[in-house]
Tab-separated table of N, CA and C in Angstrom:
chain	number	residue	atom	x	y	z
A	22	MET	N	14.748	-33.205	-23.390
A	22	MET	CA	15.410	-33.676	-23.933
A	22	MET	C	15.198	-34.262	-25.701
A	23	LEU	N	13.985	-33.990	-25.144
A	23	LEU	CA	13.038	-34.114	-26.638
A	23	LEU	C	13.188	-33.179	-27.200
A	24	ASP	N	13.288	-31.186	-27.155
A	24	ASP	CA	13.100	-31.221	-26.877
A	24	ASP	C	14.566	-29.764	-27.989
A	25	LYS	N	15.791	-30.768	-26.842
A	25	LYS	CA	16.928	-30.501	-27.974
A	25	LYS	C	17.015	-31.354	-29.444
A	26	PHE	N	17.041	-32.380	-29.453
A	26	PHE	CA	16.559	-32.819	-30.767
A	26	PHE	C	15.709	-32.416	-31.362
A	27	GLY	N	15.247	-32.110	-31.336
A	27	GLY	CA	13.873	-31.167	-31.862
A	27	GLY	C	13.084	-31.996	-32.136
A	28	VAL	N	11.965	-33.087	-32.137
A	28	VAL	CA	12.025	-33.710	-31.720
A	28	VAL	C	10.402	-34.006	-30.944
A	29	GLU	N	8.889	-33.962	-31.649
A	29	GLU	CA	7.734	-33.816	-30.829
A	29	GLU	C	7.056	-35.187	-30.473
A	30	PRO	N	6.847	-35.833	-29.174
A	30	PRO	CA	5.382	-36.580	-28.716
A	30	PRO	C	5.225	-37.476	-29.694
A	31	SER	N	4.635	-37.734	-30.652
A	31	SER	CA	4.077	-37.586	-32.150
A	31	SER	C	4.892	-38.213	-32.939
A	32	GLU	N	6.192	-37.987	-32.853
A	32	GLU	CA	7.070	-38.855	-33.590
A	32	GLU	C	8.003	-39.475	-33.191
A	33	ILE	N	7.623	-40.008	-31.561
A	33	ILE	CA	8.564	-40.978	-31.723
A	33	ILE	C	8.089	-42.585	-32.145
A	34	GLY	N	8.683	-42.995	-32.105
A	34	GLY	CA	8.164	-44.720	-33.094
A	34	GLY	C	7.428	-44.906	-34.248
A	35	LYS	N	7.746	-46.255	-34.965
A	35	LYS	CA	7.665	-46.514	-36.072
A	35	LYS	C	8.718	-45.653	-36.916
A	36	LYS	N	10.303	-46.082	-36.061
A	36	LYS	CA	11.139	-45.417	-36.939
A	36	LYS	C	12.626	-46.740	-37.570
A	37	LYS	N	12.108	-46.124	-38.995
A	37	LYS	CA	14.100	-46.875	-39.238
A	37	LYS	C	15.356	-46.491	-39.197
A	38	ALA	N	15.800	-47.873	-38.864
A	38	ALA	CA	17.248	-47.127	-37.808
A	38	ALA	C	17.873	-47.744	-37.914
A	39	ALA	N	19.106	-47.785	-38.467
A	39	ALA	CA	20.326	-48.267	-38.547
A	39	ALA	C	20.984	-48.376	-36.992
A	40	VAL	N	21.838	-49.717	-36.731
A	40	VAL	CA	22.163	-50.132	-35.354
A	40	VAL	C	23.059	-49.462	-35.187
A	41	GLU	N	24.608	-48.121	-35.598
A	41	GLU	CA	25.047	-47.191	-35.314
A	41	GLU	C	23.512	-46.566	-34.881
A	42	ASP	N	22.167	-45.894	-34.907
A	42	ASP	CA	21.400	-45.549	-35.301
A	42	ASP	C	20.850	-45.118	-33.872
A	43	PHE	N	21.888	-46.572	-33.295
A	43	PHE	CA	20.237	-46.550	-31.450
A	43	PHE	C	20.871	-47.573	-30.733
A	44	ASP	N	21.656	-47.536	-30.862
A	44	ASP	CA	22.736	-48.681	-30.275
A	44	ASP	C	24.086	-48.465	-29.596
A	45	ALA	N	24.014	-47.630	-29.133
A	45	ALA	CA	24.854	-45.995	-29.091
A	45	ALA	C	25.331	-45.370	-27.669
A	46	PRO	N	26.278	-45.251	-27.132
A	46	PRO	CA	26.741	-45.278	-26.027
A	46	PRO	C	25.227	-43.479	-26.012
A	47	THR	N	25.253	-43.586	-24.715
A	47	THR	CA	24.056	-41.759	-24.668
A	47	THR	C	25.366	-40.686	-24.495
A	48	GLU	N	26.468	-40.839	-24.079
A	48	GLU	CA	26.698	-39.643	-24.107
A	48	GLU	C	27.769	-39.425	-25.616
A	49	ARG	N	28.082	-40.737	-26.524
A	49	ARG	CA	27.940	-39.909	-27.916
A	49	ARG	C	26.478	-39.540	-29.063
A	50	MET	N	25.123	-39.049	-28.828
A	50	MET	CA	23.808	-39.366	-28.737
A	50	MET	C	23.644	-37.981	-29.865
A	51	THR	N	23.519	-38.098	-31.478
A	51	THR	CA	22.856	-37.012	-32.382
A	51	THR	C	21.704	-37.199	-31.535
A	52	SER	N	20.608	-37.740	-31.505
A	52	SER	CA	19.816	-38.151	-31.536
A	52	SER	C	19.213	-38.178	-30.374
A	53	ILE	N	17.597	-38.264	-30.497
A	53	ILE	CA	17.150	-38.578	-29.482
A	53	ILE	C	16.583	-40.256	-29.148
A	54	ILE	N	16.312	-41.192	-30.669
A	54	ILE	CA	16.888	-43.334	-30.138
A	54	ILE	C	17.718	-43.378	-29.690
A	55	PRO	N	19.110	-43.539	-29.271
A	55	PRO	CA	19.591	-43.737	-28.828
A	55	PRO	C	19.080	-44.368	-26.895
A	56	LEU	N	18.804	-42.973	-26.522
A	56	LEU	CA	18.476	-42.681	-25.146
A	56	LEU	C	16.732	-43.549	-24.983
A	57	LEU	N	15.916	-43.266	-25.968
A	57	LEU	CA	14.633	-43.967	-25.982
A	57	LEU	C	14.463	-45.749	-26.300
A	58	TYR	N	15.938	-45.888	-27.076
A	58	TYR	CA	16.089	-47.357	-26.757
A	58	TYR	C	16.069	-48.363	-25.825
A	59	GLN	N	18.200	-46.995	-24.902
A	59	GLN	CA	17.564	-47.619	-23.370
A	59	GLN	C	17.253	-47.536	-22.453
A	60	SER	N	15.491	-47.130	-21.975
A	60	SER	CA	15.092	-46.957	-21.839
A	60	SER	C	14.119	-48.348	-21.667
A	61	GLY	N	14.327	-48.493	-23.018
A	61	GLY	CA	13.073	-49.031	-23.249
A	61	GLY	C	11.431	-48.511	-23.370
A	62	TYR	N	11.352	-47.639	-23.680
A	62	TYR	CA	10.600	-46.174	-24.672
A	62	TYR	C	10.004	-47.014	-26.188
A	63	ILE	N	10.833	-47.742	-26.790
A	63	ILE	CA	11.096	-48.057	-28.172
A	63	ILE	C	11.225	-48.909	-27.950
A	64	THR	N	11.256	-50.251	-28.985
A	64	THR	CA	12.170	-51.475	-29.424
A	64	THR	C	12.062	-51.497	-30.834
A	65	ILE	N	13.404	-52.670	-30.919
A	65	ILE	CA	12.510	-53.230	-32.685
A	65	ILE	C	11.523	-53.999	-32.973
A	66	LYS	N	10.633	-54.308	-33.874
A	66	LYS	CA	9.627	-54.366	-33.878
A	66	LYS	C	9.740	-55.352	-34.950
A	67	ASP	N	10.840	-54.954	-36.218
A	67	ASP	CA	10.981	-55.946	-37.253
A	67	ASP	C	12.949	-55.592	-37.922
A	68	TYR	N	12.564	-56.229	-38.590
A	68	TYR	CA	14.227	-55.865	-39.240
A	68	TYR	C	14.697	-56.003	-40.418
A	69	ASP	N	14.740	-55.770	-41.829
A	69	ASP	CA	15.195	-55.464	-43.576
A	69	ASP	C	16.780	-56.516	-43.182
A	70	GLU	N	16.396	-57.396	-43.486
A	70	GLU	CA	17.324	-57.451	-43.537
A	70	GLU	C	18.572	-57.472	-45.174
A	71	GLU	N	17.509	-56.809	-46.642
A	71	GLU	CA	18.527	-56.430	-47.947
A	71	GLU	C	18.487	-55.193	-47.378
A	72	LEU	N	18.082	-54.051	-46.193
A	72	LEU	CA	18.791	-52.927	-45.975
A	72	LEU	C	19.096	-53.060	-45.069
A	73	ASP	N	19.402	-54.300	-43.870
A	73	ASP	CA	19.982	-53.900	-42.185
A	73	ASP	C	19.996	-53.191	-41.797
A	74	LEU	N	18.056	-52.735	-42.977
A	74	LEU	CA	18.057	-52.243	-41.237
A	74	LEU	C	16.695	-51.690	-40.013
A	75	TYR	N	16.373	-51.999	-39.046
A	75	TYR	CA	15.805	-52.661	-37.955
A	75	TYR	C	14.075	-50.824	-37.923
A	76	THR	N	12.999	-51.449	-38.026
A	76	THR	CA	11.483	-51.298	-36.968
A	76	THR	C	11.151	-50.189	-35.954
A	77	LEU	N	11.717	-49.245	-35.298
A	77	LEU	CA	11.775	-49.021	-33.641
A	77	LEU	C	10.816	-48.954	-33.320
A	78	ASP	N	9.671	-49.170	-32.639
A	78	ASP	CA	8.944	-48.778	-32.280
A	78	ASP	C	8.532	-48.964	-30.785
A	79	ILE	N	7.453	-48.430	-30.374
A	79	ILE	CA	6.816	-48.311	-28.822
A	79	ILE	C	6.482	-49.442	-28.803
A	80	PRO	N	6.234	-50.152	-27.956
A	80	PRO	CA	6.188	-51.371	-27.911
A	80	PRO	C	4.654	-52.721	-27.707
A	81	ASN	N	4.051	-51.107	-26.837
A	81	ASN	CA	3.135	-51.414	-26.663
A	81	ASN	C	2.006	-50.317	-25.728
A	82	LYS	N	1.195	-50.445	-25.753
A	82	LYS	CA	-0.169	-49.714	-25.605
A	82	LYS	C	0.137	-49.223	-24.115
A	83	GLU	N	0.724	-50.292	-23.815
A	83	GLU	CA	0.814	-49.453	-21.810
A	83	GLU	C	1.938	-48.904	-22.214
A	84	VAL	N	3.606	-49.483	-22.690
A	84	VAL	CA	3.838	-48.407	-22.843
A	84	VAL	C	3.917	-46.557	-22.903
A	85	ARG	N	3.642	-47.066	-24.037
A	85	ARG	CA	2.819	-45.262	-24.970
A	85	ARG	C	2.076	-45.134	-23.968
A	86	ILE	N	0.808	-45.343	-23.321
A	86	ILE	CA	0.277	-44.644	-22.237
A	86	ILE	C	1.414	-44.714	-21.284
A	87	GLY	N	2.137	-44.407	-20.224
A	87	GLY	CA	3.468	-44.508	-19.631
A	87	GLY	C	3.812	-43.172	-20.067
A	88	LEU	N	4.665	-43.811	-21.058
A	88	LEU	CA	6.004	-42.269	-21.877
A	88	LEU	C	4.451	-40.846	-21.498
A	89	MET	N	3.249	-41.432	-22.574
A	89	MET	CA	2.993	-39.785	-22.590
A	89	MET	C	2.158	-39.342	-21.825
A	90	LYS	N	2.300	-39.550	-20.369
A	90	LYS	CA	1.571	-39.730	-19.433
A	90	LYS	C	2.777	-38.523	-18.923
A	91	SER	N	3.636	-39.055	-18.956
A	91	SER	CA	4.965	-38.907	-18.223
A	91	SER	C	5.662	-37.240	-19.051
A	92	LEU	N	5.290	-37.663	-20.244
A	92	LEU	CA	5.457	-36.884	-21.356
A	92	LEU	C	4.989	-35.011	-20.550
A	93	LEU	N	2.981	-35.176	-21.268
A	93	LEU	CA	1.816	-34.323	-20.990
A	93	LEU	C	1.748	-33.148	-19.723
A	94	PRO	N	2.896	-32.814	-18.812
A	94	PRO	CA	3.206	-32.185	-18.489
A	94	PRO	C	4.416	-31.085	-18.715
A	95	TYR	N	4.642	-31.189	-19.616
A	95	TYR	CA	5.662	-30.476	-20.736
A	95	TYR	C	5.211	-29.546	-21.229
A	96	TYR	N	3.955	-30.488	-22.224
A	96	TYR	CA	3.635	-29.485	-22.953
A	96	TYR	C	2.473	-28.838	-23.186
A	97	VAL	N	2.195	-28.374	-21.481
A	97	VAL	CA	0.498	-28.727	-20.854
A	97	VAL	C	0.707	-27.071	-19.874
A	98	ALA	N	0.446	-26.469	-19.582
A	98	ALA	CA	0.541	-25.180	-19.061
A	98	ALA	C	-0.274	-25.809	-17.459
A	99	SER	N	-0.218	-26.273	-17.307
A	99	SER	CA	-1.552	-27.137	-15.775
A	99	SER	C	0.055	-27.516	-15.078
A	100	LYS	N	-0.736	-28.247	-13.925
A	100	LYS	CA	-0.134	-28.693	-12.783
A	100	LYS	C	0.383	-30.173	-13.593
A	101	ALA	N	0.852	-30.963	-12.996
A	101	ALA	CA	0.779	-32.611	-13.267
A	101	ALA	C	-0.632	-33.520	-13.116
A	102	PRO	N	-0.037	-32.583	-11.378
A	102	PRO	CA	-2.350	-34.269	-10.746
A	102	PRO	C	-3.609	-33.327	-11.152
A	103	GLU	N	-3.085	-32.256	-12.131
A	103	GLU	CA	-4.566	-31.610	-12.262
A	103	GLU	C	-4.851	-32.557	-13.258
A	104	THR	N	-3.633	-32.794	-14.577
A	104	THR	CA	-3.880	-33.433	-15.611
A	104	THR	C	-3.396	-33.985	-15.933
A	105	ASN	N	-3.408	-35.508	-14.927
A	105	ASN	CA	-3.597	-36.918	-14.580
A	105	ASN	C	-5.130	-36.942	-14.324
A	106	THR	N	-5.850	-35.653	-13.152
A	106	THR	CA	-7.710	-36.277	-12.652
A	106	THR	C	-7.719	-35.731	-14.234
A	107	MET	N	-7.159	-34.275	-14.605
A	107	MET	CA	-8.136	-34.734	-16.133
A	107	MET	C	-8.562	-35.179	-17.559
A	108	VAL	N	-6.978	-36.342	-17.487
A	108	VAL	CA	-7.374	-36.875	-17.451
A	108	VAL	C	-8.037	-38.151	-17.108
A	109	ALA	N	-8.509	-38.559	-16.194
A	109	ALA	CA	-8.784	-40.234	-16.105
A	109	ALA	C	-11.004	-39.316	-15.909
A	110	TYR	N	-11.148	-38.252	-14.917
A	110	TYR	CA	-11.927	-37.581	-15.888
A	110	TYR	C	-12.835	-38.287	-17.588
A	111	LEU	N	-11.271	-38.220	-18.568
A	111	LEU	CA	-11.902	-37.603	-20.238
A	111	LEU	C	-12.100	-39.287	-19.537
A	112	SER	N	-11.089	-40.078	-19.128
A	112	SER	CA	-11.376	-41.699	-19.964
A	112	SER	C	-12.650	-41.831	-19.505
A	113	ARG	N	-13.405	-41.486	-18.552
A	113	ARG	CA	-14.588	-42.474	-18.034
A	113	ARG	C	-15.430	-41.689	-19.006
A	114	ASP	N	-15.485	-40.104	-19.281
A	114	ASP	CA	-16.513	-39.573	-19.991
A	114	ASP	C	-16.284	-40.494	-21.146
A	115	ILE	N	-15.840	-41.223	-21.685
A	115	ILE	CA	-15.342	-42.348	-23.061
A	115	ILE	C	-15.683	-43.332	-23.196
A	116	ARG	N	-14.809	-43.911	-21.819
A	116	ARG	CA	-16.029	-45.143	-21.504
A	116	ARG	C	-17.604	-45.409	-21.102
A	117	ASN	N	-18.142	-44.387	-20.213
A	117	ASN	CA	-19.014	-44.744	-20.473
A	117	ASN	C	-20.377	-43.624	-21.414
A	118	GLY	N	-19.674	-43.305	-22.853
A	118	GLY	CA	-20.238	-42.848	-24.398
A	118	GLY	C	-21.151	-41.227	-23.869
A	119	ASP	N	-20.168	-40.297	-22.908
A	119	ASP	CA	-21.020	-39.466	-22.989
A	119	ASP	C	-19.709	-38.663	-23.044
A	120	ILE	N	-19.465	-38.447	-25.261
A	120	ILE	CA	-18.902	-38.663	-25.399
A	120	ILE	C	-18.943	-36.140	-25.545
A	121	ASP	N	-19.961	-36.023	-25.085
A	121	ASP	CA	-20.013	-34.464	-25.109
A	121	ASP	C	-20.058	-34.136	-24.039
A	122	ALA	N	-19.976	-34.915	-22.607
A	122	ALA	CA	-19.214	-34.040	-21.661
A	122	ALA	C	-16.798	-34.730	-21.973
A	123	ALA	N	-16.476	-35.602	-23.071
A	123	ALA	CA	-15.448	-35.633	-23.419
A	123	ALA	C	-15.183	-35.298	-24.350
A	124	LEU	N	-15.764	-34.223	-24.760
A	124	LEU	CA	-15.051	-33.829	-25.453
A	124	LEU	C	-15.013	-31.705	-25.282
A	125	ARG	N	-15.673	-31.551	-24.400
A	125	ARG	CA	-15.860	-30.146	-23.164
A	125	ARG	C	-14.877	-30.389	-22.369
A	126	ARG	N	-14.843	-31.646	-22.234
A	126	ARG	CA	-13.200	-31.850	-20.523
A	126	ARG	C	-11.778	-31.230	-21.762
A	127	LEU	N	-12.305	-32.083	-23.209
A	127	LEU	CA	-10.463	-32.202	-23.966
A	127	LEU	C	-10.311	-30.355	-23.714
A	128	GLN	N	-11.959	-29.036	-24.361
A	128	GLN	CA	-11.658	-27.932	-25.170
A	128	GLN	C	-10.707	-27.724	-23.622
A	129	MET	N	-11.753	-28.021	-22.297
A	129	MET	CA	-11.413	-27.538	-22.084
A	129	MET	C	-9.550	-27.805	-21.953
A	130	PHE	N	-8.799	-28.404	-21.482
A	130	PHE	CA	-7.964	-28.962	-21.967
A	130	PHE	C	-7.006	-28.676	-22.711
A	131	LEU	N	-7.890	-28.467	-23.794
A	131	LEU	CA	-6.213	-28.282	-24.842
A	131	LEU	C	-5.872	-26.583	-25.138
A	132	SER	N	-7.086	-25.725	-24.132
A	132	SER	CA	-7.167	-24.725	-23.498
A	132	SER	C	-5.757	-24.112	-22.821
A	133	THR	N	-5.622	-24.845	-22.751
A	133	THR	CA	-4.257	-24.596	-21.248
A	133	THR	C	-3.076	-25.559	-22.299
A	134	ILE	N	-3.517	-25.052	-23.063
A	134	ILE	CA	-1.967	-25.843	-24.316
A	134	ILE	C	-1.087	-24.348	-24.420
A	135	PRO	N	-0.500	-23.796	-24.385
A	135	PRO	CA	0.324	-22.343	-25.125
A	135	PRO	C	0.341	-22.100	-26.021
A	136	GLN	N	-0.257	-21.126	-26.935
A	136	GLN	CA	-0.085	-20.849	-27.982
A	136	GLN	C	1.149	-20.634	-28.691
A	137	CYS	N	1.576	-20.970	-29.728
A	137	CYS	CA	3.432	-20.495	-30.016
A	137	CYS	C	3.728	-20.723	-31.737
A	138	ASP	N	4.602	-19.878	-31.711
A	138	ASP	CA	5.473	-19.832	-32.871
A	138	ASP	C	5.846	-20.449	-34.194
A	139	ASN	N	6.471	-21.356	-33.122
A	139	ASN	CA	8.308	-22.295	-33.785
A	139	ASN	C	7.754	-23.268	-34.395
A	140	THR	N	6.939	-23.707	-35.748
A	140	THR	CA	6.307	-25.040	-35.473
A	140	THR	C	7.672	-25.002	-36.757
A	141	LYS	N	7.778	-26.159	-37.566
A	141	LYS	CA	8.885	-27.058	-38.730
A	141	LYS	C	8.709	-26.734	-39.929
A	142	TYR	N	7.369	-26.082	-40.378
A	142	TYR	CA	7.479	-26.044	-41.492
A	142	TYR	C	6.671	-24.192	-41.590
A	143	GLU	N	7.104	-23.912	-43.242
A	143	GLU	CA	6.200	-22.264	-43.117
A	143	GLU	C	5.319	-21.931	-43.038
A	144	GLY	N	4.203	-22.893	-42.088
A	144	GLY	CA	2.838	-22.490	-41.654
A	144	GLY	C	1.998	-22.202	-43.273
A	145	HIS	N	1.883	-22.981	-44.084
A	145	HIS	CA	0.577	-22.216	-45.371
A	145	HIS	C	0.657	-23.530	-46.177
């Protein structure tokens, strides 16, 4: 669904929006915002009365982690169980202060991401 609307995981959250932009039926969606809002992945964080705009963001760390974990298999060439295992080991390395091991593991992980040339910029 993110691909359909041209949204990268890093672009989810911290969005300004009018109520029509996120409180809309999913069958009339022109962006991913209504689906993310209605599913609870983003919530209202602030309201600007003067501009009549809402600030939408991921509600908390647990939701952010869950969302990113669910999206991870779609952006990595490995299988989901292997990815989840790698994330657990990476987390342990960081908690134990073994930054060298964490960086090696991260490098192995990043090498599984396919190289593609469909950027949203001119590349210079």
